[in-house]
Short mmCIF file of C-alpha atoms and ligand atoms in Angstrom, two decimals:
data_model
loop_
_atom_site.label_atom_id
_atom_site.label_comp_id
_atom_site.label_asym_id
_atom_site.label_seq_id
_atom_site.Cartn_x
_atom_site.Cartn_y
_atom_site.Cartn_z
CA UNK A 1 -20.34 99.25 107.38
CA UNK A 2 -20.03 100.59 103.75
CA UNK A 3 -16.36 101.49 102.54
CA UNK A 4 -15.94 105.16 102.09
CA UNK A 5 -13.54 107.02 99.49
CA UNK A 6 -13.28 110.45 100.98
CA UNK A 7 -11.21 111.62 97.69
CA UNK A 8 -13.65 112.67 94.80
CA UNK A 9 -12.62 111.03 91.73
CA UNK A 10 -11.93 113.32 88.76
CA UNK A 11 -12.51 113.44 85.29
CA UNK A 12 -9.99 114.48 82.24
CA UNK A 13 -11.03 117.77 82.40
CA UNK A 14 -9.72 118.40 85.81
CA UNK A 15 -6.45 117.75 84.74
CA UNK A 16 -3.57 119.57 82.88
CA UNK A 17 0.03 118.69 81.84
CA UNK A 18 2.95 120.67 82.71
CA UNK A 19 5.37 121.06 80.35
CA UNK A 20 8.59 119.52 80.90
CA UNK A 21 12.59 120.14 79.23
CA UNK A 22 12.17 119.68 75.09
CA UNK A 23 15.64 118.69 73.89
CA UNK A 24 16.19 119.83 69.83
CA UNK A 25 15.01 116.22 68.83
CA UNK A 26 11.62 116.57 70.83
CA UNK A 27 10.04 117.54 67.21
CA UNK A 28 6.36 115.93 66.18
CA UNK A 29 8.28 113.84 63.22
CA UNK A 30 10.48 111.99 65.82
CA UNK A 31 7.34 111.16 68.01
CA UNK A 32 6.50 106.97 67.75
CA UNK A 33 3.00 106.40 69.23
CA UNK A 34 3.23 102.70 68.64
CA UNK A 35 1.70 100.47 71.57
CA UNK A 36 0.86 96.95 72.47
CA UNK A 37 -2.90 95.93 72.18
CA UNK A 38 -2.41 92.42 73.99
CA UNK A 39 -0.23 90.97 77.00
CA UNK A 40 3.39 90.24 76.91
CA UNK A 41 6.26 89.05 79.07
CA UNK A 42 9.17 91.35 80.01
CA UNK A 43 11.92 91.28 77.40
CA UNK A 44 9.58 89.37 74.48
CA UNK A 45 7.13 91.62 71.76
CA UNK A 46 3.65 91.72 72.26
CA UNK A 47 1.59 89.64 69.33
CA UNK A 48 -0.43 92.59 67.97
CA UNK A 49 1.48 96.24 68.43
CA UNK A 50 -0.64 99.50 67.04
CA UNK A 51 0.68 101.95 65.28
CA UNK A 52 -1.59 104.47 66.85
CA UNK A 53 -3.58 104.56 70.40
CA UNK A 54 -6.88 104.47 69.22
CA UNK A 55 -9.24 101.35 68.59
CA UNK A 56 -13.03 102.07 67.88
CA UNK A 57 -15.67 101.50 70.48
CA UNK A 58 -17.81 97.79 70.44
CA UNK A 59 -20.94 99.71 69.06
CA UNK A 60 -23.54 99.30 66.25
CA UNK A 61 -22.97 103.12 65.52
CA UNK A 62 -19.41 103.04 65.45
CA UNK A 63 -17.87 99.70 64.46
CA UNK A 64 -18.73 98.21 61.13
CA UNK A 65 -16.63 96.84 58.21
CA UNK A 66 -16.00 100.23 56.44
CA UNK A 67 -14.52 102.02 59.79
CA UNK A 68 -12.60 99.07 60.68
CA UNK A 69 -11.22 98.82 57.05
CA UNK A 70 -10.51 102.85 57.52
CA UNK A 71 -8.98 102.72 60.97
CA UNK A 72 -6.23 99.96 60.50
CA UNK A 73 -5.09 101.80 57.25
CA UNK A 74 -4.59 104.75 59.91
CA UNK A 75 -2.90 101.92 62.35
CA UNK A 76 -5.54 101.49 65.09
CA UNK A 77 -7.91 98.44 65.47
CA UNK A 78 -11.85 98.52 65.51
CA UNK A 79 -14.23 96.11 67.58
CA UNK A 80 -16.62 95.03 65.07
CA UNK A 81 -20.07 95.04 67.46
CA UNK A 82 -21.56 92.21 69.09
CA UNK A 83 -25.09 92.93 69.45
CA UNK A 84 -26.24 90.96 65.59
CA UNK A 85 -26.06 87.55 64.96
CA UNK A 86 -22.78 85.37 65.21
CA UNK A 87 -23.15 85.15 61.24
CA UNK A 88 -23.51 88.96 60.69
CA UNK A 89 -20.51 89.74 62.92
CA UNK A 90 -18.72 86.76 61.11
CA UNK A 91 -19.58 88.27 57.82
CA UNK A 92 -18.20 91.79 58.80
CA UNK A 93 -15.10 90.51 60.16
CA UNK A 94 -14.69 88.15 56.92
CA UNK A 95 -15.53 91.31 54.83
CA UNK A 96 -12.40 93.33 56.52
CA UNK A 97 -10.13 90.39 56.10
CA UNK A 98 -11.19 89.69 52.12
CA UNK A 99 -10.31 93.71 51.72
CA UNK A 100 -7.74 94.41 49.30
CA UNK A 101 -6.68 98.00 49.17
CA UNK A 102 -7.93 99.11 45.91
CA UNK A 103 -10.20 96.14 44.86
CA UNK A 104 -13.36 97.47 45.55
CA UNK A 105 -16.62 94.79 45.91
CA UNK A 106 -19.46 96.07 43.28
CA UNK A 107 -22.15 97.33 45.25
CA UNK A 108 -24.05 97.95 42.57
CA UNK A 109 -24.93 95.19 40.31
CA UNK A 110 -28.18 94.20 38.04
CA UNK A 111 -29.03 91.69 35.58
CA UNK A 112 -29.00 92.43 31.75
CA UNK A 113 -33.16 92.36 32.29
CA UNK A 114 -33.15 95.49 34.56
CA UNK A 115 -34.42 98.43 33.11
CA UNK A 116 -32.48 101.90 32.96
CA UNK A 117 -35.54 102.88 35.96
CA UNK A 118 -33.57 100.48 37.95
CA UNK A 119 -29.88 101.46 37.28
CA UNK A 120 -31.32 105.28 37.95
CA UNK A 121 -32.55 104.08 41.35
CA UNK A 122 -29.61 102.33 42.22
CA UNK A 123 -27.62 105.41 41.31
CA UNK A 124 -29.53 107.53 43.67
CA UNK A 125 -29.12 104.87 46.51
CA UNK A 126 -25.27 103.97 46.24
CA UNK A 127 -23.96 107.37 44.32
CA UNK A 128 -22.13 105.12 42.54
CA UNK A 129 -22.00 105.53 38.82
CA UNK A 130 -20.49 102.12 37.69
CA UNK A 131 -23.10 99.50 37.89
CA UNK A 132 -22.02 95.90 36.96
CA UNK A 133 -23.97 93.55 34.87
CA UNK A 134 -24.16 90.04 36.06
CA UNK A 135 -26.08 87.19 34.84
CA UNK A 136 -28.20 86.49 38.02
CA UNK A 137 -27.59 89.99 39.09
CA UNK A 138 -25.46 90.05 41.89
CA UNK A 139 -21.93 90.94 42.89
CA UNK A 140 -20.43 87.43 42.28
CA UNK A 141 -22.42 86.45 39.06
CA UNK A 142 -21.18 85.90 35.93
CA UNK A 143 -20.08 89.25 34.28
CA UNK A 144 -21.98 90.11 31.10
CA UNK A 145 -21.24 93.83 30.81
CA UNK A 146 -20.94 96.96 32.42
CA UNK A 147 -23.34 100.48 32.54
CA UNK A 148 -21.79 103.56 33.49
CA UNK A 149 -23.34 107.36 32.70
CA UNK A 150 -21.75 107.16 29.21
CA UNK A 151 -24.34 104.09 28.23
CA UNK A 152 -27.50 106.25 28.83
CA UNK A 153 -29.01 109.27 28.00
CA UNK A 154 -32.02 109.84 30.68
CA UNK A 155 -33.82 112.41 28.07
CA UNK A 156 -33.78 110.34 25.37
CA UNK A 157 -34.77 107.06 26.99
CA UNK A 158 -37.66 105.34 28.75
CA UNK A 159 -37.50 104.37 32.10
CA UNK A 160 -38.46 101.00 31.17
CA UNK A 161 -35.23 99.98 28.48
CA UNK A 162 -33.80 96.99 29.69
CA UNK A 163 -29.95 97.35 30.41
CA UNK A 164 -28.88 94.45 27.72
CA UNK A 165 -30.11 97.14 25.13
CA UNK A 166 -27.53 99.89 26.23
CA UNK A 167 -24.89 98.24 28.54
CA UNK A 168 -21.47 97.93 27.31
CA UNK A 169 -21.16 94.17 26.63
CA UNK A 170 -18.25 91.94 27.82
CA UNK A 171 -16.87 91.73 24.50
CA UNK A 172 -15.88 95.48 24.10
CA UNK A 173 -14.83 95.45 27.92
CA UNK A 174 -10.88 95.21 29.14
CA UNK A 175 -11.11 92.79 32.08
CA UNK A 176 -8.20 91.76 34.23
CA UNK A 177 -8.00 88.14 36.15
CA UNK A 178 -8.47 87.82 39.52
CA UNK A 179 -5.09 87.34 41.26
CA UNK A 180 -3.35 90.37 39.58
CA UNK A 181 -1.67 93.14 41.54
CA UNK A 182 -3.19 96.51 42.12
CA UNK A 183 -0.08 98.31 40.33
CA UNK A 184 -0.31 95.71 37.31
CA UNK A 185 -4.33 96.49 37.44
CA UNK A 186 -3.24 100.17 37.46
CA UNK A 187 -1.36 99.69 34.48
CA UNK A 188 -4.10 98.40 32.42
CA UNK A 189 -6.36 101.28 33.45
CA UNK A 190 -3.64 103.62 32.57
CA UNK A 191 -2.72 102.11 29.42
CA UNK A 192 -6.03 102.00 28.24
CA UNK A 193 -7.45 105.17 29.24
CA UNK A 194 -10.10 103.60 31.31
CA UNK A 195 -12.13 104.52 34.16
CA UNK A 196 -13.09 101.28 35.84
CA UNK A 197 -11.47 97.81 35.34
CA UNK A 198 -13.40 94.74 36.38
CA UNK A 199 -11.77 92.04 37.77
CA UNK A 200 -13.29 88.44 37.11
CA UNK A 201 -12.06 84.89 38.03
CA UNK A 202 -11.45 81.94 35.83
CA UNK A 203 -15.02 81.18 35.48
CA UNK A 204 -16.06 84.53 34.24
CA UNK A 205 -17.56 85.41 37.55
CA UNK A 206 -16.77 89.59 38.83
CA UNK A 207 -14.67 89.77 41.72
CA UNK A 208 -14.34 93.46 42.03
CA UNK A 209 -13.36 96.69 40.76
CA UNK A 210 -10.18 98.54 40.49
CA UNK A 211 -11.15 102.51 39.95
CA UNK A 212 -8.79 105.15 38.21
CA UNK A 213 -10.28 108.11 40.75
CA UNK A 214 -8.81 105.56 43.96
CA UNK A 215 -5.42 105.65 42.29
CA UNK A 216 -3.97 107.63 45.00
CA UNK A 217 -5.52 106.17 47.83
CA UNK A 218 -3.68 103.37 46.88
CA UNK A 219 -0.51 104.38 47.46
CA UNK A 220 0.57 102.84 50.87
CA UNK A 221 -0.25 103.98 54.35
CA UNK A 222 2.79 103.87 56.33
CA UNK A 223 1.34 103.03 59.46
CA UNK A 224 -1.45 100.47 58.19
CA UNK A 225 -1.82 97.27 60.62
CA UNK A 226 -1.73 94.26 58.45
CA UNK A 227 -1.50 90.66 59.30
CA UNK A 228 1.07 87.91 58.23
CA UNK A 229 -0.62 87.41 55.01
CA UNK A 230 -1.11 91.50 54.46
CA UNK A 231 -4.68 91.32 55.04
CA UNK A 232 -6.29 94.31 57.23
CA UNK A 233 -5.91 93.60 61.36
CA UNK A 234 -9.38 93.60 62.96
CA UNK A 235 -11.51 93.20 66.34
CA UNK A 236 -14.11 91.36 67.46
CA UNK A 237 -16.73 91.86 70.25
CA UNK A 238 -18.26 88.82 72.34
CA UNK A 239 -20.43 88.23 75.31
CA UNK A 240 -20.80 86.35 78.01
CA UNK A 241 -23.89 84.18 76.95
CA UNK A 242 -23.10 83.10 73.61
CA UNK A 243 -19.06 82.36 73.68
CA UNK A 244 -19.37 79.00 72.48
CA UNK A 245 -21.05 79.55 69.26
CA UNK A 246 -19.54 83.17 68.41
CA UNK A 247 -16.08 82.83 69.36
CA UNK A 248 -15.46 79.42 67.02
CA UNK A 249 -17.28 81.72 63.99
CA UNK A 250 -15.12 84.96 64.69
CA UNK A 251 -11.97 83.16 64.81
CA UNK A 252 -12.67 81.23 61.93
CA UNK A 253 -13.95 84.20 60.08
CA UNK A 254 -10.31 85.67 60.78
CA UNK A 255 -10.53 88.18 63.96
CA UNK A 256 -7.24 89.03 65.08
CA UNK A 257 -8.36 89.76 68.57
CA UNK A 258 -11.72 89.63 70.41
CA UNK A 259 -12.84 91.28 73.32
CA UNK A 260 -15.77 90.80 76.27
CA UNK A 261 -18.17 93.52 75.69
CA UNK A 262 -19.72 94.18 79.11
CA UNK A 263 -20.82 97.42 81.15
CA UNK A 264 -18.95 95.92 83.93
CA UNK A 265 -16.11 93.57 83.90
CA UNK A 266 -15.93 92.21 87.56
CA UNK A 267 -18.03 89.40 87.67
CA UNK A 268 -18.13 85.14 87.42
CA UNK A 269 -19.29 86.06 84.12
CA UNK A 270 -16.13 87.19 82.52
CA UNK A 271 -14.18 84.92 84.31
CA UNK A 272 -16.00 81.66 82.71
CA UNK A 273 -15.80 83.36 79.55
CA UNK A 274 -12.07 84.01 79.41
CA UNK A 275 -11.82 80.07 81.11
CA UNK A 276 -13.71 78.97 77.97
CA UNK A 277 -11.83 80.46 75.46
CA UNK A 278 -8.42 79.52 77.15
CA UNK A 279 -9.55 75.78 77.61
CA UNK A 280 -10.60 75.57 73.95
CA UNK A 281 -7.81 77.99 72.69
CA UNK A 282 -4.64 78.26 75.02
CA UNK A 283 -3.60 81.77 74.40
CA UNK A 284 -3.66 81.53 70.69
CA UNK A 285 -7.03 83.59 70.89
CA UNK A 286 -6.51 87.09 71.77
CA UNK A 287 -8.99 88.07 74.14
CA UNK A 288 -9.57 91.32 76.32
CA UNK A 289 -12.23 92.38 78.87
CA UNK A 290 -13.29 94.86 81.05
CA UNK A 291 -14.96 97.00 82.00
CA UNK A 292 -13.26 97.58 85.45
CA UNK A 293 -12.51 101.04 87.38
CA UNK A 294 -10.46 100.20 90.27
CA UNK A 295 -7.47 98.24 91.33
CA UNK A 296 -9.49 95.02 92.72
CA UNK A 297 -11.25 94.50 88.86
CA UNK A 298 -7.99 94.76 87.29
CA UNK A 299 -6.37 92.05 89.37
CA UNK A 300 -9.22 89.61 88.77
CA UNK A 301 -9.42 90.05 85.17
CA UNK A 302 -5.68 89.91 84.97
CA UNK A 303 -5.94 86.45 87.08
CA UNK A 304 -8.42 85.30 85.21
CA UNK A 305 -6.17 85.69 81.96
CA UNK A 306 -7.36 88.86 80.00
CA UNK A 307 -5.10 89.97 77.37
CA UNK A 308 -5.85 93.50 77.85
CA UNK A 309 -8.10 95.26 80.35
CA UNK A 310 -10.59 98.28 79.55
CA UNK A 311 -10.92 100.92 82.30
CA UNK A 312 -14.78 102.81 82.17
CA UNK A 313 -17.78 102.82 84.00
CA UNK A 314 -20.41 105.41 83.37
CA UNK A 315 -18.49 108.31 81.36
CA UNK A 316 -19.18 107.12 77.79
CA UNK A 317 -20.97 110.43 76.01
CA UNK A 318 -24.74 108.45 75.41
CA UNK A 319 -24.23 106.54 78.76
CA UNK A 320 -27.01 107.13 81.72
CA UNK A 321 -25.34 104.19 83.75
CA UNK A 322 -24.50 106.38 86.72
CA UNK A 323 -27.80 108.41 86.49
CA UNK A 324 -30.00 105.46 86.22
CA UNK A 325 -28.18 102.97 88.76
CA UNK A 326 -25.50 105.27 90.47
CA UNK A 327 -22.48 103.47 90.10
CA UNK A 328 -19.30 104.27 88.01
CA UNK A 329 -16.34 106.57 88.89
CA UNK A 330 -14.80 109.53 87.35
CA UNK A 331 -12.63 108.35 84.26
CA UNK A 332 -9.39 109.94 85.49
CA UNK A 333 -9.19 108.69 89.14
CA UNK A 334 -10.40 105.29 87.58
CA UNK A 335 -7.61 104.98 84.98
CA UNK A 336 -4.74 106.13 87.20
CA UNK A 337 -5.72 103.59 89.80
CA UNK A 338 -6.02 100.96 87.47
CA UNK A 339 -2.81 101.78 85.42
CA UNK A 340 -0.51 101.74 89.23
CA UNK A 341 -2.46 98.15 89.37
CA UNK A 342 -0.72 96.96 85.96
CA UNK A 343 2.22 98.37 86.72
CA UNK A 344 2.45 96.39 90.32
CA UNK A 345 1.28 93.55 88.21
CA UNK A 346 4.16 93.70 85.87
CA UNK A 347 7.01 93.90 88.66
CA UNK A 348 5.57 91.09 90.54
CA UNK A 349 4.63 88.70 87.69
CA UNK A 350 6.74 90.32 84.60
CA UNK A 351 3.50 90.20 82.63
CA UNK A 352 2.29 93.51 81.19
CA UNK A 353 -1.02 93.78 80.38
CA UNK A 354 -2.37 96.65 78.46
CA UNK A 355 -4.78 99.18 80.05
CA UNK A 356 -7.30 100.81 77.54
CA UNK A 357 -9.20 103.38 78.55
CA UNK A 358 -12.71 103.28 77.68
CA UNK A 359 -15.10 106.17 76.68
CA UNK A 360 -15.34 109.94 77.65
CA UNK A 361 -12.74 111.22 75.35
CA UNK A 362 -14.33 114.61 74.50
CA UNK A 363 -11.49 116.62 73.41
CA UNK A 364 -8.27 115.86 71.82
CA UNK A 365 -5.80 116.73 74.64
CA UNK A 366 -8.11 114.03 76.11
CA UNK A 367 -6.59 111.00 74.49
CA UNK A 368 -3.47 112.95 75.05
CA UNK A 369 -3.91 112.96 78.95
CA UNK A 370 -4.98 109.55 79.00
CA UNK A 371 -2.00 108.08 77.89
CA UNK A 372 -0.09 110.22 80.07
CA UNK A 373 -1.72 108.74 83.12
CA UNK A 374 -1.23 105.52 82.18
CA UNK A 375 -3.29 104.08 78.93
CA UNK A 376 -1.48 102.11 76.18
CA UNK A 377 -4.67 102.97 74.34
CA UNK A 378 -8.36 104.96 74.15
CA UNK A 379 -11.50 103.01 72.69
CA UNK A 380 -13.48 106.00 71.30
CA UNK A 381 -17.38 105.45 70.41
CA UNK A 382 -18.50 109.42 69.75
CA UNK A 383 -15.33 110.44 68.32
CA UNK A 384 -15.40 107.46 65.32
CA UNK A 385 -18.64 107.99 64.93
CA UNK A 386 -18.90 111.28 62.98
CA UNK A 387 -17.13 110.27 60.34
CA UNK A 388 -17.80 109.33 56.95
CA UNK A 389 -16.57 105.45 57.54
CA UNK A 390 -19.14 104.69 60.66
CA UNK A 391 -21.95 102.63 59.73
CA UNK A 392 -24.95 105.53 60.61
CA UNK A 393 -26.92 107.48 58.64
CA UNK A 394 -25.55 111.06 57.49
CA UNK A 395 -28.79 113.67 57.96
CA UNK A 396 -29.17 117.35 57.81
CA UNK A 397 -30.87 118.83 60.86
CA UNK A 398 -31.22 122.59 61.54
CA UNK A 399 -28.87 123.13 58.70
CA UNK A 400 -25.79 121.39 60.36
CA UNK A 401 -24.84 117.57 58.87
CA UNK A 402 -25.28 115.17 61.46
CA UNK A 403 -24.53 111.54 62.34
CA UNK A 404 -26.80 109.27 63.74
CA UNK A 405 -25.17 107.39 67.53
CA UNK A 406 -26.98 105.66 70.02
CA UNK A 407 -25.47 103.98 72.92
CA UNK A 408 -25.58 99.93 73.32
CA UNK A 409 -27.57 100.02 76.52
CA UNK A 410 -30.49 102.24 74.37
CA UNK A 411 -33.74 100.61 73.35
CA UNK A 412 -32.43 100.99 69.89
CA UNK A 413 -29.88 98.60 70.58
CA UNK A 414 -30.86 96.63 72.91
CA UNK A 415 -27.75 94.82 73.71
CA UNK A 416 -28.97 93.06 76.88
CA UNK A 417 -26.07 90.71 76.70
CA UNK A 418 -23.66 94.16 77.58
CA UNK A 419 -25.40 94.29 80.77
CA UNK A 420 -26.24 90.60 81.56
CA UNK A 421 -26.20 89.39 85.27
CA UNK A 422 -27.50 85.89 84.05
CA UNK A 423 -31.16 86.85 84.16
CA UNK A 424 -33.36 86.50 81.00
CA UNK A 425 -32.61 87.84 78.01
CA UNK A 426 -34.09 91.14 77.59
CA UNK A 427 -32.92 94.76 78.29
CA UNK A 428 -35.00 96.07 81.83
CA UNK A 429 -34.05 99.23 81.67
CA UNK A 430 -31.90 101.62 79.38
CA UNK A 431 -28.48 102.88 80.22
CA UNK A 432 -27.90 104.93 77.03
CA UNK A 433 -29.13 107.30 74.63
CA UNK A 434 -29.87 107.83 70.74
CA UNK A 435 -28.65 110.83 69.75
CA UNK A 436 -26.78 112.90 66.82
CA UNK A 437 -23.33 113.94 66.58
CA UNK A 438 -21.60 116.64 64.39
CA UNK A 439 -20.26 115.18 60.92
CA UNK A 440 -16.88 115.47 60.90
CA UNK A 441 -15.90 114.24 57.48
CA UNK A 442 -13.45 111.71 56.50
CA UNK A 443 -11.50 109.50 59.30
CA UNK A 444 -8.20 109.79 57.76
CA UNK A 445 -7.98 113.26 58.20
CA UNK A 446 -9.31 113.33 61.44
CA UNK A 447 -7.03 110.91 63.16
CA UNK A 448 -4.28 112.75 61.55
CA UNK A 449 -5.01 116.11 63.49
CA UNK A 450 -5.74 114.76 66.54
CA UNK A 451 -2.51 112.82 66.76
CA UNK A 452 -0.60 116.18 65.74
CA UNK A 453 -1.76 117.77 68.77
CA UNK A 454 -1.00 114.54 70.88
CA UNK A 455 2.92 114.56 69.63
CA UNK A 456 2.89 118.20 70.06
CA UNK A 457 1.81 117.77 73.35
CA UNK A 458 4.43 114.75 73.76
CA UNK A 459 7.18 117.30 72.87
CA UNK A 460 6.40 119.88 75.33
CA UNK A 461 6.74 117.18 77.68
CA UNK A 462 9.99 116.03 76.14
CA UNK A 463 8.95 112.70 75.23
CA UNK A 464 9.06 111.24 72.00
CA UNK A 465 7.36 107.52 72.68
CA UNK A 466 4.61 106.60 74.90
CA UNK A 467 6.44 104.76 77.66
CA UNK A 468 8.83 107.71 77.91
CA UNK A 469 5.68 109.97 78.37
CA UNK A 470 4.37 108.42 81.16
CA UNK A 471 7.49 108.26 82.98
CA UNK A 472 7.70 112.08 82.71
CA UNK A 473 4.59 113.40 82.56
CA UNK A 474 4.18 115.79 85.39
CA UNK A 475 0.01 116.58 85.97
CA UNK A 476 -1.75 118.68 87.95
CA UNK A 477 -5.41 118.91 89.01
CA UNK A 478 -7.03 122.25 88.28
CA UNK A 479 -9.47 124.33 90.10
CA UNK A 480 -13.04 124.99 88.85
CA UNK A 481 -11.78 128.85 87.80
CA UNK A 482 -8.76 127.83 86.31
CA UNK A 483 -10.93 125.46 84.05
CA UNK A 484 -12.42 129.10 82.89
CA UNK A 485 -9.39 130.52 82.52
CA UNK A 486 -8.32 127.82 80.02
CA UNK A 487 -10.79 128.80 77.54
CA UNK A 488 -11.25 131.93 75.67
CA UNK A 489 -11.77 134.93 78.10
CA UNK A 490 -13.22 138.31 78.81
CA UNK A 491 -13.15 139.04 74.71
CA UNK A 492 -16.17 139.20 72.77
CA UNK A 493 -15.71 136.74 70.21
CA UNK A 494 -16.19 137.65 66.62
CA UNK A 495 -18.70 134.76 65.75
CA UNK A 496 -19.75 131.43 67.00
CA UNK A 497 -20.73 129.70 63.80
CA UNK A 498 -21.98 126.53 63.38
CA UNK A 499 -21.36 123.43 65.70
CA UNK A 500 -17.62 123.04 65.41
CA UNK A 501 -16.37 119.73 64.15
CA UNK A 502 -13.48 120.29 65.75
CA UNK A 503 -12.32 118.96 69.15
P1 IMP B 601 -17.38 107.42 74.22
O1 IMP B 601 -16.44 107.50 73.38
O2 IMP B 601 -17.51 108.57 75.15
O3 IMP B 601 -18.97 107.65 73.07
O4 IMP B 601 -18.09 106.50 74.84
C1 IMP B 601 -18.25 105.19 74.16
C2 IMP B 601 -18.10 103.84 75.21
O5 IMP B 601 -19.49 104.17 75.77
C3 IMP B 601 -18.08 102.58 74.68
O6 IMP B 601 -16.97 102.20 74.63
C4 IMP B 601 -18.46 101.93 75.68
O7 IMP B 601 -18.00 101.63 76.88
C5 IMP B 601 -19.87 102.64 76.41
N1 IMP B 601 -21.13 102.84 76.30
C6 IMP B 601 -21.51 102.34 74.96
N2 IMP B 601 -23.02 102.01 74.61
C7 IMP B 601 -23.52 102.47 75.58
C8 IMP B 601 -24.94 102.53 76.50
O8 IMP B 601 -25.60 102.64 75.79
N3 IMP B 601 -24.39 103.01 77.96
C9 IMP B 601 -23.44 103.49 78.53
N4 IMP B 601 -22.28 102.86 78.20
C10 IMP B 601 -22.27 102.73 76.57
#
């Protein structure tokens, strides 16, 4: 006979925190959101610790190199999506590792033989006014000049005029040598009143640009996550099929941590993948696994050697797994049970395996609830898809700016490996949808606002760090009528306005 769990499983929305005593020390500025990313032994430090408890979902519409850099600047980690070729994924990881704050790789490049028409088309495409002119027209070619909007007058020149006739040639440019520091580059910019400074290597090939307008951005981000060579920390998704090929390429490219991307982690496929990694790399390669929704699933992946374990089936905003397959569990209930299993495992073995709550975060306070329930960090897809830095298009739909967001199990992503049960290599039915999310601006502002809410609630509960919060948090289930009471009610709202981008 089947096993019945008679208690219903609950979602974040069905819980509230009850405030506790807050001492005068409990102010948001004193709150630390530091959290471990990978497992560690009692009394030891984790090999990777994040400054904020947020990672971005392993999805085509979320985690590209640009978002990875923006999130690492704030102290979180992106997992670059694995549903692309090994070469493309490794190249994205390498791009994050090669990024030096303030040194921008040129994305607008032409050769001297191109025309003004090409420059205008490039400007329309990239939105950037400074174009590098290199011998072969590539971003690493020998620099021969630059074109900025001061070099041409559209009303007086034909589109067919060649770049070599109006560019500012190299002899008239001030450049700096690759290897200089950002403050040295900025000094050259200020001393010579430049808008942009090309950085060139010993052979005169273009390395990057430093722009005057970015000056403020170069100021250090206090929470940024750097490796021991001062490069941004980045994660990468892998699957249970091509790991023997993908893992070495990602490690070679510099990935700091990997994560098996799968809709269901309580399987032999994850065991084989983890075993292969341990056999080939020992503990030097850090790898998360999942997703699971109960104690048994956690225990299985812990015993297989996972460095962190992800919780969540069916709660993602673009996910239709529960409707399609009838599997899953309310995210709050799943998380509470898995975190209990994590604590028991720690008691028993002295090994702490961080738990990640993946999917279903709608409001900022859901992040707070997930942490209170025991999550060490949360993984978010929809949340990050809304920002400038996500890899998808920003569109105007019915008067509102939106960004595209699609599931890995949708026909658009066709990530069959995520749903692989060892059969043939294709997606047999969809488990995700293609959608829009309201555009919400830059990552930095949004993350700061979300986390200020998290810190504020932690203070209400008398906690100054996540572990403290977890031990002090008092949670209550709420009835459906009290959920209605929780929103504005019995008043006539003055305006509904456009779709809110606030959480
Ligand atoms: P969100 O933050 O609620 O948008 O959820 C993101 C999470 O949904 C991801 O981290 C994945 O675990 C999960 N996910 C991504 N694509 C799909 C899909 O197509 N179907 C089901 N779940 C998905």
